[in-house]
mmCIF file of C-alpha atoms and ligand atoms in Angstrom:
data_model
loop_
_atom_site.group_PDB
_atom_site.id
_atom_site.type_symbol
_atom_site.label_atom_id
_atom_site.label_comp_id
_atom_site.label_asym_id
_atom_site.label_seq_id
_atom_site.Cartn_x
_atom_site.Cartn_y
_atom_site.Cartn_z
ATOM 1 C CA UNK A 1 0.000 0.000 0.000
ATOM 2 C CA UNK A 2 2.910 2.298 0.602
ATOM 3 C CA UNK A 3 5.270 0.591 -1.863
ATOM 4 C CA UNK A 4 5.872 3.731 -3.931
ATOM 5 C CA UNK A 5 7.514 5.374 -0.887
ATOM 6 C CA UNK A 6 10.270 2.778 -1.072
ATOM 7 C CA UNK A 7 11.262 3.444 -4.660
ATOM 8 C CA UNK A 8 14.622 5.088 -5.227
ATOM 9 C CA UNK A 9 14.423 8.632 -6.545
ATOM 10 C CA UNK A 10 17.083 10.543 -8.486
ATOM 11 C CA UNK A 11 17.058 14.243 -7.582
ATOM 12 C CA UNK A 12 19.547 14.871 -10.380
ATOM 13 C CA UNK A 13 22.771 13.451 -11.818
ATOM 14 C CA UNK A 14 24.675 13.704 -8.532
ATOM 15 C CA UNK A 15 22.100 12.887 -5.849
ATOM 16 C CA UNK A 16 19.959 9.799 -5.606
ATOM 17 C CA UNK A 17 17.690 8.937 -2.660
ATOM 18 C CA UNK A 18 17.131 5.357 -1.471
ATOM 19 C CA UNK A 19 13.440 6.066 -0.804
ATOM 20 C CA UNK A 20 10.917 8.906 -1.102
ATOM 21 C CA UNK A 21 10.577 9.629 2.619
ATOM 22 C CA UNK A 22 12.244 12.807 3.874
ATOM 23 C CA UNK A 23 12.622 13.777 7.496
ATOM 24 C CA UNK A 24 11.135 17.301 7.657
ATOM 25 C CA UNK A 25 13.184 20.076 9.291
ATOM 26 C CA UNK A 26 12.342 20.147 13.011
ATOM 27 C CA UNK A 27 13.675 22.803 15.384
ATOM 28 C CA UNK A 28 14.585 21.151 18.689
ATOM 29 C CA UNK A 29 16.422 23.930 20.602
ATOM 30 C CA UNK A 30 19.050 21.469 21.849
ATOM 31 C CA UNK A 31 22.351 22.978 20.662
ATOM 32 C CA UNK A 32 24.785 24.077 23.374
ATOM 33 C CA UNK A 33 25.114 27.701 24.447
ATOM 34 C CA UNK A 34 27.643 28.399 21.674
ATOM 35 C CA UNK A 35 24.968 27.063 19.268
ATOM 36 C CA UNK A 36 27.169 24.039 18.539
ATOM 37 C CA UNK A 37 25.443 20.707 17.770
ATOM 38 C CA UNK A 38 26.001 18.139 20.519
ATOM 39 C CA UNK A 39 26.806 14.435 20.495
ATOM 40 C CA UNK A 40 23.152 13.766 21.472
ATOM 41 C CA UNK A 41 22.107 15.570 18.296
ATOM 42 C CA UNK A 42 24.543 13.467 16.239
ATOM 43 C CA UNK A 43 23.037 10.306 17.752
ATOM 44 C CA UNK A 44 19.480 11.591 17.121
ATOM 45 C CA UNK A 45 20.136 12.300 13.444
ATOM 46 C CA UNK A 46 22.230 9.138 13.060
ATOM 47 C CA UNK A 47 19.279 7.018 14.232
ATOM 48 C CA UNK A 48 17.228 8.409 11.343
ATOM 49 C CA UNK A 49 19.658 7.436 8.556
ATOM 50 C CA UNK A 50 17.025 5.200 6.923
ATOM 51 C CA UNK A 51 15.208 8.287 5.632
ATOM 52 C CA UNK A 52 15.789 8.918 1.930
ATOM 53 C CA UNK A 53 16.966 12.391 2.985
ATOM 54 C CA UNK A 54 17.102 14.173 6.324
ATOM 55 C CA UNK A 55 16.551 17.925 6.314
ATOM 56 C CA UNK A 56 18.235 19.281 9.441
ATOM 57 C CA UNK A 57 16.437 21.490 11.918
ATOM 58 C CA UNK A 58 16.735 25.119 10.827
ATOM 59 C CA UNK A 59 20.301 26.412 11.306
ATOM 60 C CA UNK A 60 20.956 30.125 11.726
ATOM 61 C CA UNK A 61 23.355 31.734 9.256
ATOM 62 C CA UNK A 62 24.484 34.493 11.620
ATOM 63 C CA UNK A 63 23.824 35.684 15.186
ATOM 64 C CA UNK A 64 21.021 38.153 14.430
ATOM 65 C CA UNK A 65 19.042 35.390 12.730
ATOM 66 C CA UNK A 66 18.220 33.773 16.070
ATOM 67 C CA UNK A 67 14.643 33.778 17.360
ATOM 68 C CA UNK A 68 14.533 30.791 19.730
ATOM 69 C CA UNK A 69 16.810 29.418 22.438
ATOM 70 C CA UNK A 70 19.676 27.077 21.541
ATOM 71 C CA UNK A 71 19.030 26.808 17.826
ATOM 72 C CA UNK A 72 22.258 25.643 16.165
ATOM 73 C CA UNK A 73 24.419 27.876 13.957
ATOM 74 C CA UNK A 74 26.684 27.379 10.978
ATOM 75 C CA UNK A 75 28.897 30.458 11.161
ATOM 76 C CA UNK A 76 31.771 29.563 13.559
ATOM 77 C CA UNK A 77 34.503 26.934 13.095
ATOM 78 C CA UNK A 78 33.301 25.107 16.244
ATOM 79 C CA UNK A 79 29.752 24.941 14.866
ATOM 80 C CA UNK A 80 31.068 23.542 11.568
ATOM 81 C CA UNK A 81 33.034 20.898 13.527
ATOM 82 C CA UNK A 82 29.934 20.016 15.558
ATOM 83 C CA UNK A 83 27.893 19.525 12.409
ATOM 84 C CA UNK A 84 30.667 17.326 10.964
ATOM 85 C CA UNK A 85 29.998 14.897 13.832
ATOM 86 C CA UNK A 86 26.306 14.907 12.891
ATOM 87 C CA UNK A 87 26.855 14.385 9.149
ATOM 88 C CA UNK A 88 29.363 11.579 9.882
ATOM 89 C CA UNK A 89 26.811 9.791 12.068
ATOM 90 C CA UNK A 90 24.179 10.025 9.315
ATOM 91 C CA UNK A 91 26.575 8.905 6.577
ATOM 92 C CA UNK A 92 27.837 5.978 8.664
ATOM 93 C CA UNK A 93 24.250 4.777 8.862
ATOM 94 C CA UNK A 94 23.823 5.054 5.103
ATOM 95 C CA UNK A 95 21.821 8.279 5.155
ATOM 96 C CA UNK A 96 21.968 11.677 3.484
ATOM 97 C CA UNK A 97 21.403 15.060 5.113
ATOM 98 C CA UNK A 98 20.819 18.645 3.934
ATOM 99 C CA UNK A 99 21.233 21.671 6.221
ATOM 100 C CA UNK A 100 18.270 24.033 6.430
ATOM 101 C CA UNK A 101 19.632 27.606 6.313
ATOM 102 C CA UNK A 102 17.678 30.082 8.422
ATOM 103 C CA UNK A 103 17.386 33.726 9.339
ATOM 104 C CA UNK A 104 14.246 34.525 11.345
ATOM 105 C CA UNK A 105 14.125 38.204 10.280
ATOM 106 C CA UNK A 106 11.494 40.092 12.286
ATOM 107 C CA UNK A 107 10.909 37.107 14.569
ATOM 108 C CA UNK A 108 14.512 37.328 15.836
ATOM 109 C CA UNK A 109 15.119 38.591 19.370
ATOM 110 C CA UNK A 110 18.225 40.542 20.507
ATOM 111 C CA UNK A 111 18.042 38.676 23.831
ATOM 112 C CA UNK A 112 19.804 35.854 21.994
ATOM 113 C CA UNK A 113 22.544 37.854 20.271
ATOM 114 C CA UNK A 114 23.054 41.178 22.043
ATOM 115 C CA UNK A 115 26.433 39.970 23.367
ATOM 116 C CA UNK A 116 27.654 39.979 19.757
ATOM 117 C CA UNK A 117 27.102 43.737 19.716
ATOM 118 C CA UNK A 118 23.877 43.998 17.705
ATOM 119 C CA UNK A 119 20.511 45.108 19.088
ATOM 120 C CA UNK A 120 18.785 45.335 15.717
ATOM 121 C CA UNK A 121 16.038 43.093 14.429
ATOM 122 C CA UNK A 122 16.390 42.893 10.638
ATOM 123 C CA UNK A 123 13.396 42.707 8.291
ATOM 124 C CA UNK A 124 12.236 44.033 4.915
ATOM 125 C CA UNK A 125 10.131 46.730 6.609
ATOM 126 C CA UNK A 126 9.586 48.147 10.087
ATOM 127 C CA UNK A 127 6.458 46.064 10.655
ATOM 128 C CA UNK A 128 6.498 43.889 13.751
ATOM 129 C CA UNK A 129 4.651 40.735 14.717
ATOM 130 C CA UNK A 130 2.334 40.511 17.723
ATOM 131 C CA UNK A 131 3.191 38.294 20.631
ATOM 132 C CA UNK A 132 6.282 36.834 22.232
ATOM 133 C CA UNK A 133 8.913 34.134 21.762
ATOM 134 C CA UNK A 134 7.632 30.541 22.294
ATOM 135 C CA UNK A 135 9.178 29.036 25.449
ATOM 136 C CA UNK A 136 10.411 32.530 26.469
ATOM 137 C CA UNK A 137 7.143 34.400 26.785
ATOM 138 C CA UNK A 138 8.778 37.306 28.646
ATOM 139 C CA UNK A 139 10.492 38.252 25.375
ATOM 140 C CA UNK A 140 7.998 40.248 23.331
ATOM 141 C CA UNK A 141 8.698 40.817 19.652
ATOM 142 C CA UNK A 142 10.217 44.150 18.681
ATOM 143 C CA UNK A 143 9.542 46.499 15.808
ATOM 144 C CA UNK A 144 12.245 45.530 13.296
ATOM 145 C CA UNK A 145 14.544 47.784 11.348
ATOM 146 C CA UNK A 146 13.979 47.979 7.577
ATOM 147 C CA UNK A 147 17.245 46.683 6.122
ATOM 148 C CA UNK A 148 19.238 48.881 3.764
ATOM 149 C CA UNK A 149 20.312 47.726 0.313
ATOM 150 C CA UNK A 150 23.875 47.361 1.670
ATOM 151 C CA UNK A 151 22.609 45.185 4.537
ATOM 152 C CA UNK A 152 20.694 43.052 2.047
ATOM 153 C CA UNK A 153 23.891 42.444 0.059
ATOM 154 C CA UNK A 154 25.609 41.332 3.266
ATOM 155 C CA UNK A 155 22.729 38.993 4.139
ATOM 156 C CA UNK A 156 22.984 37.395 0.696
ATOM 157 C CA UNK A 157 26.697 36.822 1.136
ATOM 158 C CA UNK A 158 26.163 35.449 4.664
ATOM 159 C CA UNK A 159 23.668 32.924 3.271
ATOM 160 C CA UNK A 160 26.167 31.787 0.641
ATOM 161 C CA UNK A 161 28.958 31.549 3.222
ATOM 162 C CA UNK A 162 26.711 29.402 5.433
ATOM 163 C CA UNK A 163 26.042 27.137 2.422
ATOM 164 C CA UNK A 164 29.779 26.764 1.839
ATOM 165 C CA UNK A 165 30.205 26.032 5.563
ATOM 166 C CA UNK A 166 27.501 23.361 5.286
ATOM 167 C CA UNK A 167 29.421 21.602 2.521
ATOM 168 C CA UNK A 168 32.597 21.954 4.598
ATOM 169 C CA UNK A 169 30.723 20.272 7.493
ATOM 170 C CA UNK A 170 29.863 17.297 5.279
ATOM 171 C CA UNK A 171 26.243 18.064 4.405
ATOM 172 C CA UNK A 172 25.031 16.637 1.084
ATOM 173 C CA UNK A 173 23.362 19.935 0.236
ATOM 174 C CA UNK A 174 21.258 22.757 1.676
ATOM 175 C CA UNK A 175 17.594 23.655 1.863
ATOM 176 C CA UNK A 176 17.135 27.417 2.020
ATOM 177 C CA UNK A 177 14.400 28.236 4.551
ATOM 178 C CA UNK A 178 12.162 30.512 2.527
ATOM 179 C CA UNK A 179 8.993 29.495 4.403
ATOM 180 C CA UNK A 180 6.925 29.907 7.577
ATOM 181 C CA UNK A 181 7.110 33.681 7.924
ATOM 182 C CA UNK A 182 10.879 33.992 8.409
ATOM 183 C CA UNK A 183 13.209 36.468 6.671
ATOM 184 C CA UNK A 184 13.050 35.303 3.048
ATOM 185 C CA UNK A 185 9.292 34.731 3.314
ATOM 186 C CA UNK A 186 8.936 38.222 4.823
ATOM 187 C CA UNK A 187 10.117 39.683 1.504
ATOM 188 C CA UNK A 188 7.559 37.556 -0.392
ATOM 189 C CA UNK A 189 4.396 38.723 1.394
ATOM 190 C CA UNK A 190 2.743 42.156 1.419
ATOM 191 C CA UNK A 191 2.005 41.891 5.152
ATOM 192 C CA UNK A 192 5.717 42.185 5.970
ATOM 193 C CA UNK A 193 7.175 43.802 2.822
ATOM 194 C CA UNK A 194 6.088 47.459 2.479
ATOM 195 C CA UNK A 195 9.201 48.572 0.599
ATOM 196 C CA UNK A 196 9.031 50.755 -2.490
ATOM 197 C CA UNK A 197 12.629 50.234 -3.680
ATOM 198 C CA UNK A 198 13.968 47.413 -5.886
ATOM 199 C CA UNK A 199 13.012 44.875 -3.169
ATOM 200 C CA UNK A 200 9.326 45.833 -2.857
ATOM 201 C CA UNK A 201 5.991 46.679 -4.445
ATOM 202 C CA UNK A 202 6.094 44.488 -7.569
ATOM 203 C CA UNK A 203 6.247 40.679 -7.832
ATOM 204 C CA UNK A 204 9.667 40.901 -9.480
ATOM 205 C CA UNK A 205 11.040 43.205 -6.782
ATOM 206 C CA UNK A 206 9.531 41.228 -3.908
ATOM 207 C CA UNK A 207 11.087 38.039 -5.334
ATOM 208 C CA UNK A 208 14.500 39.652 -5.747
ATOM 209 C CA UNK A 209 15.932 38.827 -2.319
ATOM 210 C CA UNK A 210 14.850 35.164 -2.491
ATOM 211 C CA UNK A 211 16.343 34.785 -5.961
ATOM 212 C CA UNK A 212 19.553 36.577 -4.996
ATOM 213 C CA UNK A 213 20.008 34.146 -2.098
ATOM 214 C CA UNK A 214 19.264 31.169 -4.362
ATOM 215 C CA UNK A 215 21.623 32.392 -7.073
ATOM 216 C CA UNK A 216 24.455 33.164 -4.645
ATOM 217 C CA UNK A 217 24.192 29.694 -3.103
ATOM 218 C CA UNK A 218 23.923 27.972 -6.485
ATOM 219 C CA UNK A 219 27.054 29.826 -7.622
ATOM 220 C CA UNK A 220 28.865 28.640 -4.494
ATOM 221 C CA UNK A 221 27.798 24.968 -4.168
ATOM 222 C CA UNK A 222 25.876 24.106 -7.366
ATOM 223 C CA UNK A 223 22.159 23.859 -8.225
ATOM 224 C CA UNK A 224 22.242 20.079 -7.719
ATOM 225 C CA UNK A 225 22.850 20.600 -3.990
ATOM 226 C CA UNK A 226 20.527 23.579 -3.484
ATOM 227 C CA UNK A 227 16.845 23.293 -2.500
ATOM 228 C CA UNK A 228 14.265 25.780 -1.243
ATOM 229 C CA UNK A 229 11.254 25.678 1.061
ATOM 230 C CA UNK A 230 8.428 28.167 0.441
ATOM 231 C CA UNK A 231 5.020 29.029 1.956
ATOM 232 C CA UNK A 232 2.869 30.684 -0.735
ATOM 233 C CA UNK A 233 0.008 30.390 1.743
ATOM 234 C CA UNK A 234 0.729 32.578 4.767
ATOM 235 C CA UNK A 235 -0.138 30.763 7.992
ATOM 236 C CA UNK A 236 2.564 31.343 10.610
ATOM 237 C CA UNK A 237 4.008 34.697 11.804
ATOM 238 C CA UNK A 238 2.289 36.267 8.792
ATOM 239 C CA UNK A 239 -1.060 37.475 7.484
ATOM 240 C CA UNK A 240 -2.058 36.499 3.950
ATOM 241 C CA UNK A 241 -2.896 39.080 1.279
ATOM 242 C CA UNK A 242 -4.581 38.295 -2.037
ATOM 243 C CA UNK A 243 -1.806 40.221 -3.842
ATOM 244 C CA UNK A 244 0.746 37.635 -2.625
ATOM 245 C CA UNK A 245 -0.463 35.318 -5.382
ATOM 246 C CA UNK A 246 1.182 37.465 -8.066
ATOM 247 C CA UNK A 247 4.499 37.298 -6.227
ATOM 248 C CA UNK A 248 4.536 33.489 -6.246
ATOM 249 C CA UNK A 249 3.213 33.405 -9.832
ATOM 250 C CA UNK A 250 6.426 35.239 -10.725
ATOM 251 C CA UNK A 251 8.812 33.508 -8.306
ATOM 252 C CA UNK A 252 7.981 29.871 -8.920
ATOM 253 C CA UNK A 253 8.632 29.828 -12.709
ATOM 254 C CA UNK A 254 11.899 31.668 -11.977
ATOM 255 C CA UNK A 255 12.815 28.872 -9.562
ATOM 256 C CA UNK A 256 11.942 26.280 -12.176
ATOM 257 C CA UNK A 257 14.607 27.804 -14.450
ATOM 258 C CA UNK A 258 17.261 27.308 -11.725
ATOM 259 C CA UNK A 259 16.791 23.522 -11.822
ATOM 260 C CA UNK A 260 17.131 23.110 -8.063
ATOM 261 C CA UNK A 261 17.427 19.765 -6.247
ATOM 262 C CA UNK A 262 13.808 20.206 -5.113
ATOM 263 C CA UNK A 263 11.153 22.645 -3.983
ATOM 264 C CA UNK A 264 9.499 21.954 -0.618
ATOM 265 C CA UNK A 265 6.188 23.317 0.695
ATOM 266 C CA UNK A 266 6.298 24.851 4.191
ATOM 267 C CA UNK A 267 2.993 24.034 5.947
ATOM 268 C CA UNK A 268 1.698 22.182 9.040
ATOM 269 C CA UNK A 269 -1.374 20.693 7.386
ATOM 270 C CA UNK A 270 -1.526 20.238 3.620
ATOM 271 C CA UNK A 271 -5.343 20.201 3.828
ATOM 272 C CA UNK A 272 -5.330 23.980 4.542
ATOM 273 C CA UNK A 273 -6.793 25.941 1.660
ATOM 274 C CA UNK A 274 -6.028 29.518 0.674
ATOM 275 C CA UNK A 275 -8.574 31.609 -1.236
ATOM 276 C CA UNK A 276 -5.923 33.486 -3.137
ATOM 277 C CA UNK A 277 -4.175 30.273 -4.228
ATOM 278 C CA UNK A 278 -7.423 28.626 -5.294
ATOM 279 C CA UNK A 279 -6.970 25.776 -2.808
ATOM 280 C CA UNK A 280 -4.044 23.961 -1.239
ATOM 281 C CA UNK A 281 -0.543 25.423 -1.429
ATOM 282 C CA UNK A 282 0.785 22.122 -2.807
ATOM 283 C CA UNK A 283 -1.827 22.016 -5.632
ATOM 284 C CA UNK A 284 -1.087 25.613 -6.515
ATOM 285 C CA UNK A 285 2.688 25.020 -6.732
ATOM 286 C CA UNK A 286 2.223 21.746 -8.634
ATOM 287 C CA UNK A 287 0.166 23.580 -11.270
ATOM 288 C CA UNK A 288 3.003 25.971 -12.133
ATOM 289 C CA UNK A 289 6.121 23.933 -11.276
ATOM 290 C CA UNK A 290 7.063 20.744 -13.119
ATOM 291 C CA UNK A 291 10.235 19.728 -11.254
ATOM 292 C CA UNK A 292 10.683 17.747 -8.012
ATOM 293 C CA UNK A 293 8.176 18.861 -5.384
ATOM 294 C CA UNK A 294 8.174 17.770 -1.732
ATOM 295 C CA UNK A 295 4.812 17.613 0.016
ATOM 296 C CA UNK A 296 4.373 17.758 3.794
ATOM 297 C CA UNK A 297 1.854 18.502 6.495
ATOM 298 C CA UNK A 298 -0.110 16.042 8.636
ATOM 299 C CA UNK A 299 0.376 13.112 6.267
ATOM 300 C CA UNK A 300 0.529 9.469 7.257
ATOM 301 C CA UNK A 301 2.591 7.060 5.161
ATOM 302 C CA UNK A 302 -0.683 5.881 3.604
ATOM 303 C CA UNK A 303 -2.102 9.315 2.731
ATOM 304 C CA UNK A 304 1.330 10.476 1.548
ATOM 305 C CA UNK A 305 1.770 7.411 -0.631
ATOM 306 C CA UNK A 306 -1.633 8.043 -2.182
ATOM 307 C CA UNK A 307 -0.801 11.706 -2.813
ATOM 308 C CA UNK A 308 2.349 10.609 -4.665
ATOM 309 C CA UNK A 309 0.361 8.020 -6.642
ATOM 310 C CA UNK A 310 -2.137 10.778 -7.520
ATOM 311 C CA UNK A 311 0.762 12.957 -8.729
ATOM 312 C CA UNK A 312 0.211 15.694 -6.123
ATOM 313 C CA UNK A 313 3.974 15.757 -5.399
ATOM 314 C CA UNK A 314 7.054 13.527 -5.765
ATOM 315 C CA UNK A 315 8.556 13.134 -2.291
ATOM 316 C CA UNK A 316 6.924 13.027 1.160
ATOM 317 C CA UNK A 317 8.370 14.850 4.173
ATOM 318 C CA UNK A 318 7.375 13.570 7.613
ATOM 319 C CA UNK A 319 7.807 15.768 10.701
ATOM 320 C CA UNK A 320 6.184 14.985 14.053
ATOM 321 C CA UNK A 321 5.912 11.209 13.495
ATOM 322 C CA UNK A 322 9.696 11.207 12.967
ATOM 323 C CA UNK A 323 10.150 12.852 16.390
ATOM 324 C CA UNK A 324 8.135 10.046 17.960
ATOM 325 C CA UNK A 325 9.641 7.224 15.877
ATOM 326 C CA UNK A 326 13.374 7.312 15.144
ATOM 327 C CA UNK A 327 12.798 4.097 13.144
ATOM 328 C CA UNK A 328 9.812 5.559 11.254
ATOM 329 C CA UNK A 329 10.963 4.196 7.878
ATOM 330 C CA UNK A 330 11.522 0.631 9.126
ATOM 331 C CA UNK A 331 8.182 0.632 10.964
ATOM 332 C CA UNK A 332 6.291 1.690 7.849
ATOM 333 C CA UNK A 333 8.176 -0.783 5.682
ATOM 334 C CA UNK A 334 7.511 -3.636 8.114
ATOM 335 C CA UNK A 335 3.874 -2.643 8.704
ATOM 336 C CA UNK A 336 4.511 -2.058 12.440
ATOM 337 C CA UNK A 337 2.505 0.326 14.623
ATOM 338 C CA UNK A 338 3.828 3.837 15.175
ATOM 339 C CA UNK A 339 4.257 5.619 18.480
ATOM 340 C CA UNK A 340 1.927 8.611 18.504
ATOM 341 C CA UNK A 341 3.564 12.045 18.681
ATOM 342 C CA UNK A 342 2.868 14.346 21.617
ATOM 343 C CA UNK A 343 4.288 17.803 22.392
ATOM 344 C CA UNK A 344 5.981 16.541 25.598
ATOM 345 C CA UNK A 345 8.370 14.631 23.345
ATOM 346 C CA UNK A 346 10.003 17.941 22.429
ATOM 347 C CA UNK A 347 11.857 18.038 25.747
ATOM 348 C CA UNK A 348 14.233 15.193 24.871
ATOM 349 C CA UNK A 349 16.030 13.772 21.854
ATOM 350 C CA UNK A 350 15.221 10.121 21.271
HETATM 351 C C1 FNR B 401 8.570 22.334 12.702
HETATM 352 N N1 FNR B 401 8.601 22.734 11.372
HETATM 353 C C2 FNR B 401 9.735 23.362 10.884
HETATM 354 N N2 FNR B 401 9.794 23.780 9.589
HETATM 355 C C3 FNR B 401 10.930 24.301 9.081
HETATM 356 O O1 FNR B 401 10.968 24.635 7.898
HETATM 357 N N3 FNR B 401 12.039 24.440 9.868
HETATM 358 C C4 FNR B 401 12.049 24.091 11.180
HETATM 359 O O2 FNR B 401 13.086 24.213 11.843
HETATM 360 C C5 FNR B 401 10.848 23.572 11.725
HETATM 361 N N4 FNR B 401 10.770 23.236 13.042
HETATM 362 C C6 FNR B 401 9.668 22.600 13.537
HETATM 363 C C7 FNR B 401 9.651 22.167 14.868
HETATM 364 C C8 FNR B 401 8.570 21.471 15.360
HETATM 365 C C9 FNR B 401 8.579 21.012 16.773
HETATM 366 C C10 FNR B 401 7.467 21.197 14.521
HETATM 367 C C11 FNR B 401 6.298 20.404 15.018
HETATM 368 C C12 FNR B 401 7.480 21.625 13.214
HETATM 369 C C13 FNR B 401 7.536 22.324 10.432
HETATM 370 C C14 FNR B 401 7.784 20.896 9.919
HETATM 371 O O3 FNR B 401 8.916 20.848 9.077
HETATM 372 C C15 FNR B 401 6.572 20.320 9.144
HETATM 373 O O4 FNR B 401 6.292 21.151 8.047
HETATM 374 C C16 FNR B 401 5.335 20.198 10.009
HETATM 375 O O5 FNR B 401 5.643 19.605 11.253
HETATM 376 C C17 FNR B 401 4.231 19.400 9.319
HETATM 377 O O6 FNR B 401 4.627 18.064 9.105
HETATM 378 P P1 FNR B 401 4.083 16.851 10.063
HETATM 379 O O7 FNR B 401 4.672 17.085 11.404
HETATM 380 O O8 FNR B 401 2.595 16.968 10.076
HETATM 381 O O9 FNR B 401 4.569 15.605 9.381
HETATM 382 C C1 8K6 B 402 9.890 26.541 20.725
HETATM 383 C C2 8K6 B 402 10.748 26.061 19.684
HETATM 384 C C3 8K6 B 402 10.747 26.818 18.433
HETATM 385 C C4 8K6 B 402 10.001 26.206 17.338
HETATM 386 C C5 8K6 B 402 10.385 26.772 16.014
HETATM 387 C C6 8K6 B 402 9.375 26.802 14.969
HETATM 388 C C7 8K6 B 402 8.480 25.663 14.942
HETATM 389 C C8 8K6 B 402 7.190 25.900 15.590
HETATM 390 C C9 8K6 B 402 6.596 24.674 16.145
HETATM 391 C C10 8K6 B 402 5.231 24.722 16.666
HETATM 392 C C11 8K6 B 402 4.398 25.841 16.195
HETATM 393 C C12 8K6 B 402 3.083 25.428 15.688
HETATM 394 C C13 8K6 B 402 2.457 26.473 14.867
HETATM 395 C C14 8K6 B 402 1.408 25.951 13.976
HETATM 396 C C15 8K6 B 402 0.796 27.027 13.191
HETATM 397 C C16 8K6 B 402 -0.392 26.555 12.447
HETATM 398 C C17 8K6 B 402 -1.298 27.672 12.154
HETATM 399 C C18 8K6 B 402 -2.549 27.236 11.511
#
């Protein structure tokens, strides 16, 4: 019933996956205080080497990208060394792993990085989000600073440096985090992008930052090792706007031209529908993108297998069930019961 999940899948000439099940990126807030991955993290990822591809938890590209406690980084030599331990553990168990590259933009909090000298929260425009940091409710979100064109150029080069660091650390590639209301996504939605310069107002301008990051990373590590996650449907840290549709109508065909390793939808439940997309985010992207698409969001192996059979997408990413079941792939293959996920499981790495 789920046999298609166990077919091999060639992403391109250089990367081939042993099955179609990806481990979705899952922030765990378990890096040490220098944001270095620990041995426990290496063991945790190593146990999941049966996945066709692991996408790491989101990894910040520089200090002011941090919005949650103890999220790992990829900008110091010690962090690169820590990740090398993780990638070795995955490779020893026959797996593959991409790093998810992250800057939280307006959802960053200086509490986490003020010792590095910066107090600024960087975003396309000075439009804040309501509320406070999960797990640190005393930290309320600040009004961000609208980044200058010079600061944007530096962000682009910091993304490409982090991608090079990822390859140095032994990752098989990178997934750029362009989803879920974080920095890149903030440029792509009218709610957070109120600029009127070459990075705002029109679909082409609003897509410029995302494409500059993609192009800089592709130039550095190759399109075969570069992937992107996007959320055309705003649902987290963001309000949707019917004009956002035009932005993605422009962006997605541009991405198609780049021939990336894959495009991945950022969503918690694929059944969510968006008026301005005419339905599900995955159906919308599928209708204008013909290359490898990763679906995700409250799927079981059975419903995901059916979605692949129905040509809704090509690869299935599994999040919460992978937290609860390190041996998720074996259990599905052997028809064994799964342990049900619960939020309390977030306090330890099994
Ligand atoms: C997430 N998700 C997520 N997404 C992302 O792009 N980067 C990340 O670091 C995280 N972190 C994260 C942590 C936790 C605890 C959860 C539950 C989710 C979203 C995740 O990748 C996935 O899209 C959703 O969990 C939906 O898939 P499942 O869990 O229904 O299979
Ligand atoms: C506290 C750790 C930081 C987590 C980083 C981001 C992942 C968020 C995980 C849970 C949030 C759930 C939000 C679901 C939104 C759906 C809206 C319909």
